[in-house]
Coordinates of C-alpha atoms in Angstrom, one line a residue:
X1 CA 38.7 18.8 -48.6
X2 CA 37.6 18.4 -45.0
X3 CA 35.5 15.4 -44.2
X4 CA 31.8 15.9 -43.7
X5 CA 30.7 16.1 -40.1
X6 CA 28.8 12.8 -40.3
X7 CA 31.9 11.0 -41.4
X8 CA 34.1 12.3 -38.6
X9 CA 36.0 9.3 -37.0
X10 CA 34.5 9.9 -33.6
X11 CA 31.4 11.8 -34.3
X12 CA 28.7 9.2 -34.0
X13 CA 26.7 10.6 -31.1
X14 CA 23.9 8.0 -31.0
X15 CA 24.2 4.7 -32.8
X16 CA 21.3 3.2 -34.8
X17 CA 18.8 6.0 -34.1
X18 CA 17.9 9.3 -35.8
X19 CA 18.2 12.4 -33.7
X20 CA 14.8 14.0 -32.9
X21 CA 16.1 17.6 -33.2
X22 CA 18.9 19.7 -34.7
X23 CA 22.4 18.7 -33.7
X24 CA 23.9 21.1 -31.1
X25 CA 26.7 23.3 -32.5
X26 CA 30.2 22.9 -31.2
X27 CA 29.9 26.2 -29.3
X28 CA 26.7 25.0 -27.6
X29 CA 28.3 21.7 -26.7
X30 CA 31.4 23.4 -25.3
X31 CA 29.3 25.7 -23.2
X32 CA 27.4 22.8 -21.8
X33 CA 30.6 20.8 -21.0
X34 CA 32.2 23.8 -19.4
X35 CA 29.1 24.4 -17.2
X36 CA 29.0 20.7 -16.3
X37 CA 32.7 20.8 -15.2
X38 CA 32.1 24.0 -13.1
X39 CA 29.1 22.4 -11.4
X40 CA 31.1 19.2 -10.5
X41 CA 34.0 21.3 -9.1
X42 CA 31.6 23.5 -7.1
X43 CA 30.1 20.3 -5.6
X44 CA 33.5 18.9 -4.8
X45 CA 34.2 22.1 -2.8
X46 CA 30.9 22.0 -0.9
X47 CA 31.0 18.2 -0.4
X48 CA 34.6 17.2 0.2
X49 CA 33.9 13.5 -0.3
X50 CA 33.4 14.3 -4.0
X51 CA 37.1 15.2 -4.2
X52 CA 37.9 11.6 -3.0
X53 CA 35.6 10.3 -5.7
X54 CA 37.4 12.4 -8.4
X55 CA 40.7 10.9 -7.3
X56 CA 39.3 7.4 -7.4
X57 CA 38.2 8.0 -11.0
X58 CA 41.5 9.6 -11.8
X59 CA 43.3 6.4 -10.7
X60 CA 41.4 4.5 -13.3
X61 CA 41.5 7.0 -16.2
X62 CA 44.9 8.5 -15.4
X63 CA 45.8 8.9 -19.1
X64 CA 43.1 11.5 -19.5
X65 CA 43.2 15.2 -18.4
X66 CA 41.7 16.2 -15.1
X67 CA 38.8 18.1 -16.8
X68 CA 37.9 15.1 -19.0
X69 CA 38.1 12.7 -16.1
X70 CA 35.6 14.8 -14.3
X71 CA 33.3 15.1 -17.3
X72 CA 33.3 11.4 -17.9
X73 CA 32.6 10.7 -14.3
X74 CA 29.7 13.2 -14.2
X75 CA 28.1 11.9 -17.4
X76 CA 28.2 8.3 -16.3
X77 CA 26.8 9.2 -12.9
X78 CA 24.0 11.2 -14.6
X79 CA 23.0 8.1 -16.4
X80 CA 23.0 6.0 -13.3
X81 CA 26.0 4.0 -14.5
X82 CA 29.2 3.0 -12.8
X83 CA 32.4 4.9 -13.5
X84 CA 34.0 4.4 -16.9
X85 CA 36.8 1.8 -17.2
X86 CA 38.0 2.0 -20.8
X87 CA 37.0 4.9 -23.1
X88 CA 37.7 5.4 -26.8
X89 CA 36.2 7.0 -29.9
X90 CA 33.8 5.2 -32.3
X91 CA 36.5 4.3 -34.8
X92 CA 39.0 3.4 -32.1
X93 CA 36.6 0.7 -30.8
X94 CA 36.2 -0.5 -34.4
X95 CA 40.0 -1.0 -34.6
X96 CA 39.7 -3.2 -31.5
X97 CA 37.0 -5.2 -33.3
X98 CA 34.2 -3.9 -31.1
X99 CA 31.1 -1.9 -32.1
X100 CA 29.0 0.6 -30.2
X101 CA 25.7 -0.8 -29.2
X102 CA 22.6 0.4 -31.1
X103 CA 21.0 3.3 -29.3
X104 CA 23.9 4.2 -27.1
X105 CA 24.5 7.9 -26.5
X106 CA 28.1 9.2 -26.7
X107 CA 30.0 10.6 -23.7
X108 CA 31.6 14.0 -24.4
X109 CA 35.1 15.3 -23.6
X110 CA 37.1 18.3 -24.6
X111 CA 39.7 18.0 -27.3
X112 CA 42.0 20.6 -28.7
X113 CA 42.0 22.2 -32.1
X114 CA 45.5 22.6 -33.3
X115 CA 47.4 24.4 -36.1
X116 CA 51.0 24.6 -37.1
X117 CA 52.9 27.0 -35.0
X118 CA 53.6 30.5 -36.4
X119 CA 50.7 30.2 -38.8
X120 CA 47.2 31.6 -38.4
X121 CA 44.5 29.1 -37.5
X122 CA 42.2 28.1 -40.4
X123 CA 39.1 26.1 -40.8
X124 CA 40.8 23.3 -42.6
X125 CA 43.3 22.9 -39.8
X126 CA 40.5 22.9 -37.2
X127 CA 38.5 20.4 -39.1
X128 CA 41.2 17.7 -39.0
X129 CA 40.7 15.0 -36.4
X130 CA 43.1 15.4 -33.4
X131 CA 44.9 12.5 -31.9
X132 CA 43.0 10.2 -29.5
X133 CA 42.6 12.2 -26.3
X134 CA 43.8 9.3 -24.2
X135 CA 47.2 9.8 -25.7
X136 CA 47.5 13.5 -24.8
X137 CA 50.1 14.3 -22.2
X138 CA 51.8 10.9 -22.6
X139 CA 54.9 12.3 -24.2
X140 CA 55.6 14.9 -26.9
X141 CA 56.5 14.1 -30.5
X142 CA 58.2 16.2 -33.1
X143 CA 54.8 16.6 -34.8
X144 CA 53.2 17.7 -31.6
X145 CA 56.0 20.2 -30.9
X146 CA 55.3 21.8 -34.3
X147 CA 51.7 22.4 -33.5
X148 CA 49.8 24.7 -31.1
X149 CA 46.3 24.7 -29.6
X150 CA 44.1 27.3 -31.2
X151 CA 40.8 26.3 -29.7
X152 CA 38.7 23.5 -28.3
X153 CA 36.0 21.2 -29.6
X154 CA 33.7 18.6 -28.1
X155 CA 34.6 15.0 -29.0
X156 CA 32.4 12.0 -28.6
X157 CA 33.7 8.8 -26.9
X158 CA 32.1 5.6 -25.6
X159 CA 32.9 3.4 -22.6
X160 CA 33.5 -0.3 -23.0
X161 CA 30.2 -1.0 -21.4
X162 CA 28.6 0.6 -24.4
X163 CA 30.2 -1.8 -26.9
X164 CA 30.1 -5.4 -28.0
X165 CA 32.3 -7.6 -30.1
X166 CA 35.8 -9.1 -29.8
X167 CA 36.7 -9.9 -26.2
X168 CA 38.9 -7.2 -24.8
X169 CA 41.1 -7.0 -21.7
X170 CA 39.5 -5.1 -18.8
X171 CA 41.6 -4.5 -15.7
X172 CA 40.3 -6.1 -12.6
X173 CA 40.1 -3.8 -9.5
X174 CA 43.1 -4.6 -7.3
X175 CA 42.8 -3.2 -3.8
X176 CA 45.1 -4.9 -1.3
X177 CA 45.5 -2.8 1.9
X178 CA 48.2 -5.0 3.3
X179 CA 51.0 -5.0 0.8
X180 CA 52.6 -3.0 -2.0
X181 CA 53.0 -4.3 -5.5
X182 CA 56.4 -5.7 -6.3
X183 CA 58.7 -3.2 -7.8
X184 CA 56.7 0.0 -7.1
X185 CA 59.3 1.4 -4.7
X186 CA 62.0 0.9 -7.3
X187 CA 60.0 2.5 -10.1
X188 CA 59.2 5.5 -7.9
X189 CA 62.9 5.9 -7.2
X190 CA 63.5 5.7 -10.9
X191 CA 61.0 8.6 -11.4
X192 CA 62.8 10.6 -8.8
X193 CA 66.1 10.0 -10.4
X194 CA 64.7 11.1 -13.8
X195 CA 63.8 14.4 -12.1
X196 CA 67.3 14.8 -10.8
X197 CA 66.6 13.7 -7.2
X198 CA 68.3 11.1 -5.1
X199 CA 66.2 9.1 -2.6
X200 CA 67.6 8.2 0.9
X201 CA 66.1 6.2 3.7
X202 CA 67.2 8.0 6.9
X203 CA 66.7 7.9 10.6
X204 CA 67.4 11.6 11.0
X205 CA 65.8 13.7 8.3
X206 CA 64.6 17.2 8.7
X207 CA 62.3 17.6 11.7
X208 CA 62.0 13.8 12.1
X209 CA 59.1 13.9 9.6
X210 CA 58.2 10.8 7.7
X211 CA 59.4 12.4 4.5
X212 CA 61.2 15.5 3.3
X213 CA 62.1 17.0 0.0
X214 CA 65.2 19.2 -0.3
X215 CA 65.0 21.1 -3.6
X216 CA 68.4 22.8 -3.0
X217 CA 70.2 19.5 -2.5
X218 CA 68.0 17.6 -5.0
X219 CA 67.3 15.0 -2.4
X220 CA 64.3 13.1 -1.0
X221 CA 64.5 11.6 2.5
X222 CA 62.1 8.9 3.7
X223 CA 62.0 7.6 7.3
X224 CA 63.8 4.3 7.6
X225 CA 61.6 3.3 10.5
X226 CA 58.5 3.0 8.3
X227 CA 57.2 -0.3 7.0
X228 CA 57.3 -1.0 3.3
X229 CA 53.9 0.3 2.4
X230 CA 54.4 3.5 4.4
X231 CA 57.7 4.1 2.7
X232 CA 56.1 3.7 -0.7
X233 CA 53.3 6.1 0.3
X234 CA 55.7 8.7 1.7
X235 CA 57.9 8.6 -1.4
X236 CA 54.8 9.0 -3.6
X237 CA 53.8 12.0 -1.5
X238 CA 57.2 13.6 -1.8
X239 CA 57.2 13.0 -5.6
X240 CA 54.0 15.1 -5.6
X241 CA 56.0 17.9 -4.1
X242 CA 58.8 17.4 -6.6
X243 CA 56.4 17.6 -9.6
X244 CA 54.4 20.6 -8.3
X245 CA 56.1 22.7 -5.7
X246 CA 59.6 23.5 -6.8
X247 CA 60.9 27.1 -6.7
X248 CA 60.0 27.6 -10.3
X249 CA 56.3 26.7 -9.8
X250 CA 54.8 30.0 -10.9
X251 CA 51.3 28.6 -11.4
X252 CA 51.3 27.1 -7.9
X253 CA 52.2 30.5 -6.4
X254 CA 49.5 32.2 -8.4
X255 CA 46.8 29.8 -7.2
X256 CA 48.1 29.5 -3.7
X257 CA 49.7 26.1 -3.8
X258 CA 53.2 27.3 -2.9
X259 CA 54.9 28.1 0.4
X260 CA 52.5 30.9 1.2
X261 CA 49.7 28.2 1.5
X262 CA 51.5 25.1 2.5
X263 CA 48.2 23.5 3.4
X264 CA 47.0 23.4 -0.1
X265 CA 50.4 22.2 -1.3
X266 CA 50.1 19.3 1.2
X267 CA 46.6 18.5 -0.2
X268 CA 48.0 18.4 -3.7
X269 CA 50.9 16.2 -2.8
X270 CA 48.7 13.7 -0.8
X271 CA 46.2 13.7 -3.7
X272 CA 49.0 12.6 -6.0
X273 CA 50.1 9.9 -3.6
X274 CA 46.6 8.6 -3.0
X275 CA 45.9 8.4 -6.8
X276 CA 49.2 6.8 -7.7
X277 CA 48.8 4.2 -5.0
X278 CA 45.2 3.6 -5.9
X279 CA 46.1 3.0 -9.5
X280 CA 48.5 0.3 -8.2
X281 CA 45.8 -1.3 -6.1
X282 CA 46.7 0.2 -2.7
X283 CA 43.8 1.9 -0.8
X284 CA 45.1 4.6 1.4
X285 CA 41.7 6.2 2.2
X286 CA 42.1 6.0 6.0
X287 CA 45.7 7.3 6.0
X288 CA 45.0 10.1 3.5
X289 CA 41.7 11.1 5.1
X290 CA 43.0 13.9 7.2
X291 CA 44.8 15.5 4.3
X292 CA 42.0 15.2 1.7
X293 CA 39.0 15.9 3.9
X294 CA 40.3 19.4 4.4
X295 CA 41.0 20.2 0.8
X296 CA 37.9 22.5 0.5
X297 CA 38.9 24.4 3.6
X298 CA 42.3 25.0 2.0
X299 CA 40.7 26.3 -1.2
X300 CA 38.5 28.7 0.8
X301 CA 41.5 29.9 2.9
X302 CA 43.5 30.6 -0.3
X303 CA 40.5 32.5 -1.8
X304 CA 40.1 34.6 1.3
X305 CA 43.8 35.4 1.4
X306 CA 43.7 36.4 -2.2
X307 CA 40.8 38.8 -1.6
X308 CA 42.3 40.3 1.5
X309 CA 45.9 40.7 0.4
X310 CA 47.5 43.7 -1.2
X311 CA 46.0 44.3 -4.6
X312 CA 49.3 45.1 -6.2
X313 CA 50.9 41.9 -4.8
X314 CA 48.2 39.3 -5.4
X315 CA 45.8 38.3 -8.1
X316 CA 42.3 37.8 -6.8
X317 CA 41.2 34.2 -7.8
X318 CA 37.9 32.4 -7.3
X319 CA 37.6 29.1 -5.5
X320 CA 36.5 27.6 -8.8
X321 CA 39.7 28.7 -10.5
X322 CA 41.7 27.2 -7.6
X323 CA 39.8 23.9 -7.7
X324 CA 40.2 23.6 -11.4
X325 CA 43.9 24.4 -11.1
X326 CA 44.3 21.8 -8.3
X327 CA 42.6 19.1 -10.3
X328 CA 44.7 19.8 -13.4
X329 CA 47.9 19.9 -11.5
X330 CA 47.3 16.7 -9.6
X331 CA 46.2 14.7 -12.6
X332 CA 49.1 15.9 -14.7
X333 CA 51.6 14.9 -11.9
X334 CA 50.0 11.5 -11.6
X335 CA 50.1 10.9 -15.3
X336 CA 53.8 11.6 -15.4
X337 CA 54.5 9.3 -12.5
X338 CA 52.3 6.5 -13.7
X339 CA 53.8 6.5 -17.1
X340 CA 57.0 5.3 -15.4
X341 CA 55.5 3.0 -12.8
X342 CA 53.0 1.4 -15.3
X343 CA 50.1 0.1 -13.2
X344 CA 48.0 -2.8 -14.6
X345 CA 44.8 -0.7 -15.1
X346 CA 45.8 0.8 -18.4
X347 CA 44.7 4.4 -17.5
X348 CA 41.3 4.1 -19.3
X349 CA 42.8 3.3 -22.8
X350 CA 42.0 0.0 -24.4
X351 CA 45.0 -2.3 -24.8
X352 CA 45.9 -4.3 -27.9
X353 CA 45.8 -8.1 -27.7
X354 CA 49.6 -8.2 -27.4
X355 CA 49.5 -5.9 -24.4
X356 CA 46.7 -7.7 -22.7
X357 CA 48.5 -11.0 -22.4
X358 CA 51.3 -9.2 -20.6
X359 CA 49.0 -8.5 -17.6
X360 CA 48.5 -11.2 -15.1
X361 CA 45.3 -9.8 -13.5
X362 CA 42.4 -8.8 -15.6
X363 CA 39.3 -10.0 -17.4
X364 CA 38.0 -10.4 -20.9
X365 CA 34.6 -9.0 -21.8
X366 CA 32.7 -9.9 -24.9
X367 CA 31.4 -10.7 -27.4
X368 CA 28.4 -9.1 -25.7
X369 CA 29.1 -6.0 -23.7
X370 CA 28.9 -6.7 -20.0
X371 CA 29.6 -10.5 -20.5
X372 CA 32.2 -11.8 -18.1
X373 CA 33.9 -15.1 -18.0
X374 CA 33.1 -17.2 -14.9
X375 CA 34.7 -16.3 -11.6
X376 CA 36.0 -13.0 -12.7
X377 CA 35.5 -9.4 -11.6
X378 CA 32.2 -7.6 -11.2
X379 CA 29.9 -7.6 -14.2
X380 CA 29.8 -4.5 -16.4
X381 CA 26.3 -3.3 -16.9
X382 CA 25.7 -2.3 -20.5
X383 CA 22.3 -0.6 -19.8

């Protein structure tokens, strides 16, 4: 028998208080989340600086999907709180010996309803809790391969600032403009090799550009005259192209991210580079500015081209569809790269005690939410 709604592992919307009115239906909640996501993306197009803010949040919550990253950011902003750092469901926090504070309201994300492939969806299958959303996209399993998404539901989660209890590792912001983390270059090279590409440092690559990706030759060239941080940044940019802009990228061609609109492809690649480096504590805001500031212009150009092109040859798409696709593609590429490079910031998922001691830079918060040990990173406000 399916569990009652009130006993769902992550369904506690407000802790310690009785709701004043009827609980919204899943359909109503989904409609509200969808509208919230659309509003955020529309604002990101009209105000390009919002795209930068989305990437900053993505660098912290990289284990989550692009849509859920945007939803979490928007909800925390709407409450006047800082961006989320570690996010988990009610029961997941209990497993880390932390409890959600009385009166705290849940954050809401989108989670898939799944059913076994080649079978019709049924209410019992839909009622089963899905895996923690922070694990989605982190690698397939045989069980996951046997299931398919048949719908969506709203899932409640809470940020660490809404909890209290056992001290837990919280990543300290690491932003060092002057140097690159030890080993990042080699881990990026490893990712390239996993994709079947070799990496060369050359003084004579195509067009004397800082970097170039040769899909036919399965080769990435990086300018040998660049300093260490520049080489790392250029390689991360080229890996964005590797992940997103190969000859088989049908989705990119549909939404204007391919060779027909190289400008948007460059924005996507630089967004990947910016986010990956930011997750590793490298701030490339100044260097990435010229790429990222024009992202909205590129979306509008693609939309206009779609509307004016031959009807039989092109599919008319809206700027909202293009923006949603760009966010999803960028965050997916970042997740695949960061799973190999393994930054210290955990990607928004709480770490076990055994994992926490493996990190050299971080803080412990607890037993009261927001409490920090002396001389550590900025205080987390639990209000």
